[in-house]
Amino acid sequence: MRKKILFAVVLIVLLIIAIHLTPAGAIRFYIAVHGSPLAAVKVVIDGPGYFDRNYGWQYVVEGYTDPVTYNEIHFFYLRRNAVGLWIVTTAGTGP
């Protein structure tokens, strides 16, 4: 039983790492965690565009509405962390 739980945890960690290998995967993971998994599949991601020194690369996302504020979130900024995986540094309605 303990080996199955350990195997499941390792598999989930490896899956999360694999998702963060691409910017689109990191954006979809962010949307799935903060919004809904269905929205993560339906969004259209365009980028990279502008590079900001503070936040990283800007990606434009169509089709994601924040479930708390009901505003459509268009801009996602991503940066690579020390390991080389993409992470969302910030997301919002305007650049």
mmCIF file of C-alpha atoms in Angstrom:
data_model
loop_
_atom_site.group_PDB
_atom_site.id
_atom_site.type_symbol
_atom_site.label_atom_id
_atom_site.label_comp_id
_atom_site.label_asym_id
_atom_site.label_seq_id
_atom_site.Cartn_x
_atom_site.Cartn_y
_atom_site.Cartn_z
ATOM 1 C CA MET A 1 0.000 0.000 0.000
ATOM 2 C CA ARG A 2 2.793 2.398 0.908
ATOM 3 C CA LYS A 3 4.634 1.714 -2.346
ATOM 4 C CA LYS A 4 1.505 2.547 -4.351
ATOM 5 C CA ILE A 5 1.116 5.883 -2.584
ATOM 6 C CA LEU A 6 4.786 6.709 -3.089
ATOM 7 C CA PHE A 7 4.521 5.723 -6.758
ATOM 8 C CA ALA A 8 1.449 7.952 -7.199
ATOM 9 C CA VAL A 9 3.194 10.925 -5.564
ATOM 10 C CA VAL A 10 6.293 10.487 -7.736
ATOM 11 C CA LEU A 11 4.129 10.185 -10.840
ATOM 12 C CA ILE A 12 2.237 13.381 -9.996
ATOM 13 C CA VAL A 13 5.470 15.293 -9.361
ATOM 14 C CA LEU A 14 6.939 14.092 -12.676
ATOM 15 C CA LEU A 15 3.748 15.073 -14.480
ATOM 16 C CA ILE A 16 3.861 18.589 -13.012
ATOM 17 C CA ILE A 17 7.514 18.928 -14.024
ATOM 18 C CA ALA A 18 6.738 17.727 -17.558
ATOM 19 C CA ILE A 19 3.914 20.256 -17.875
ATOM 20 C CA HIS A 20 6.236 23.113 -16.893
ATOM 21 C CA LEU A 21 8.762 22.313 -19.639
ATOM 22 C CA THR A 22 6.842 24.545 -22.068
ATOM 23 C CA PRO A 23 5.333 28.009 -21.536
ATOM 24 C CA ALA A 24 1.936 26.839 -22.806
ATOM 25 C CA GLY A 25 1.959 23.967 -20.336
ATOM 26 C CA ALA A 26 2.775 26.303 -17.456
ATOM 27 C CA ILE A 27 -0.050 28.655 -18.457
ATOM 28 C CA ARG A 28 -2.530 25.796 -18.781
ATOM 29 C CA PHE A 29 -1.474 24.424 -15.381
ATOM 30 C CA TYR A 30 -1.932 27.872 -13.805
ATOM 31 C CA ILE A 31 -5.409 28.176 -15.326
ATOM 32 C CA ALA A 32 -6.366 24.652 -14.240
ATOM 33 C CA VAL A 33 -5.312 25.358 -10.648
ATOM 34 C CA HIS A 34 -6.715 28.908 -10.367
ATOM 35 C CA GLY A 35 -9.723 28.586 -12.665
ATOM 36 C CA SER A 36 -11.028 25.370 -14.086
ATOM 37 C CA PRO A 37 -9.480 22.414 -15.908
ATOM 38 C CA LEU A 38 -12.006 22.826 -18.722
ATOM 39 C CA ALA A 39 -10.898 26.432 -19.306
ATOM 40 C CA ALA A 40 -7.274 25.276 -19.452
ATOM 41 C CA VAL A 41 -8.071 23.111 -22.462
ATOM 42 C CA LYS A 42 -10.089 25.753 -24.324
ATOM 43 C CA VAL A 43 -7.757 28.773 -24.154
ATOM 44 C CA VAL A 44 -5.743 30.038 -27.113
ATOM 45 C CA ILE A 45 -2.174 31.045 -26.255
ATOM 46 C CA ASP A 46 -0.195 33.474 -28.413
ATOM 47 C CA GLY A 47 3.386 34.468 -27.748
ATOM 48 C CA PRO A 48 6.030 35.068 -26.695
ATOM 49 C CA GLY A 49 5.770 38.731 -27.330
ATOM 50 C CA TYR A 50 7.207 41.470 -25.210
ATOM 51 C CA PHE A 51 9.980 40.842 -22.659
ATOM 52 C CA ASP A 52 9.720 42.718 -19.376
ATOM 53 C CA ARG A 53 12.768 42.850 -17.086
ATOM 54 C CA ASN A 54 10.686 42.464 -13.934
ATOM 55 C CA TYR A 55 8.168 39.834 -15.001
ATOM 56 C CA GLY A 56 9.614 37.947 -17.974
ATOM 57 C CA TRP A 57 8.058 36.982 -21.316
ATOM 58 C CA GLN A 58 4.540 38.166 -22.085
ATOM 59 C CA TYR A 59 2.002 35.723 -23.522
ATOM 60 C CA VAL A 60 -1.474 36.730 -24.682
ATOM 61 C CA VAL A 61 -4.233 34.293 -23.726
ATOM 62 C CA GLU A 62 -7.765 34.347 -25.133
ATOM 63 C CA GLY A 63 -10.682 32.611 -23.458
ATOM 64 C CA TYR A 64 -9.835 32.685 -19.734
ATOM 65 C CA THR A 65 -12.094 34.489 -17.264
ATOM 66 C CA ASP A 66 -11.033 34.871 -13.633
ATOM 67 C CA PRO A 67 -13.608 33.040 -11.493
ATOM 68 C CA VAL A 68 -13.318 35.586 -8.649
ATOM 69 C CA THR A 69 -13.515 38.922 -10.488
ATOM 70 C CA TYR A 70 -15.150 37.712 -13.736
ATOM 71 C CA ASN A 71 -12.602 39.749 -15.710
ATOM 72 C CA GLU A 72 -11.028 38.196 -18.760
ATOM 73 C CA ILE A 73 -7.330 37.662 -18.079
ATOM 74 C CA HIS A 74 -5.383 38.320 -21.274
ATOM 75 C CA PHE A 75 -1.760 38.719 -20.227
ATOM 76 C CA PHE A 76 0.471 36.116 -18.614
ATOM 77 C CA TYR A 77 4.126 36.745 -17.813
ATOM 78 C CA LEU A 78 6.448 33.773 -17.575
ATOM 79 C CA ARG A 79 10.029 33.272 -16.575
ATOM 80 C CA ARG A 80 12.301 30.270 -16.214
ATOM 81 C CA ASN A 81 13.231 29.325 -12.668
ATOM 82 C CA ALA A 82 16.672 28.119 -11.520
ATOM 83 C CA VAL A 83 15.928 24.543 -12.604
ATOM 84 C CA GLY A 84 14.846 25.648 -16.088
ATOM 85 C CA LEU A 85 11.108 25.137 -15.729
ATOM 86 C CA TRP A 86 8.644 27.803 -16.836
ATOM 87 C CA ILE A 87 6.634 29.514 -14.095
ATOM 88 C CA VAL A 88 3.886 32.129 -14.292
ATOM 89 C CA THR A 89 5.183 35.234 -12.540
ATOM 90 C CA THR A 90 1.974 37.243 -12.914
ATOM 91 C CA ALA A 91 -1.282 37.326 -14.842
ATOM 92 C CA GLY A 92 -3.696 40.169 -15.406
ATOM 93 C CA THR A 93 -6.008 42.198 -17.587
ATOM 94 C CA GLY A 94 -3.472 44.690 -18.872
ATOM 95 C CA PRO A 95 0.205 44.879 -19.664
#
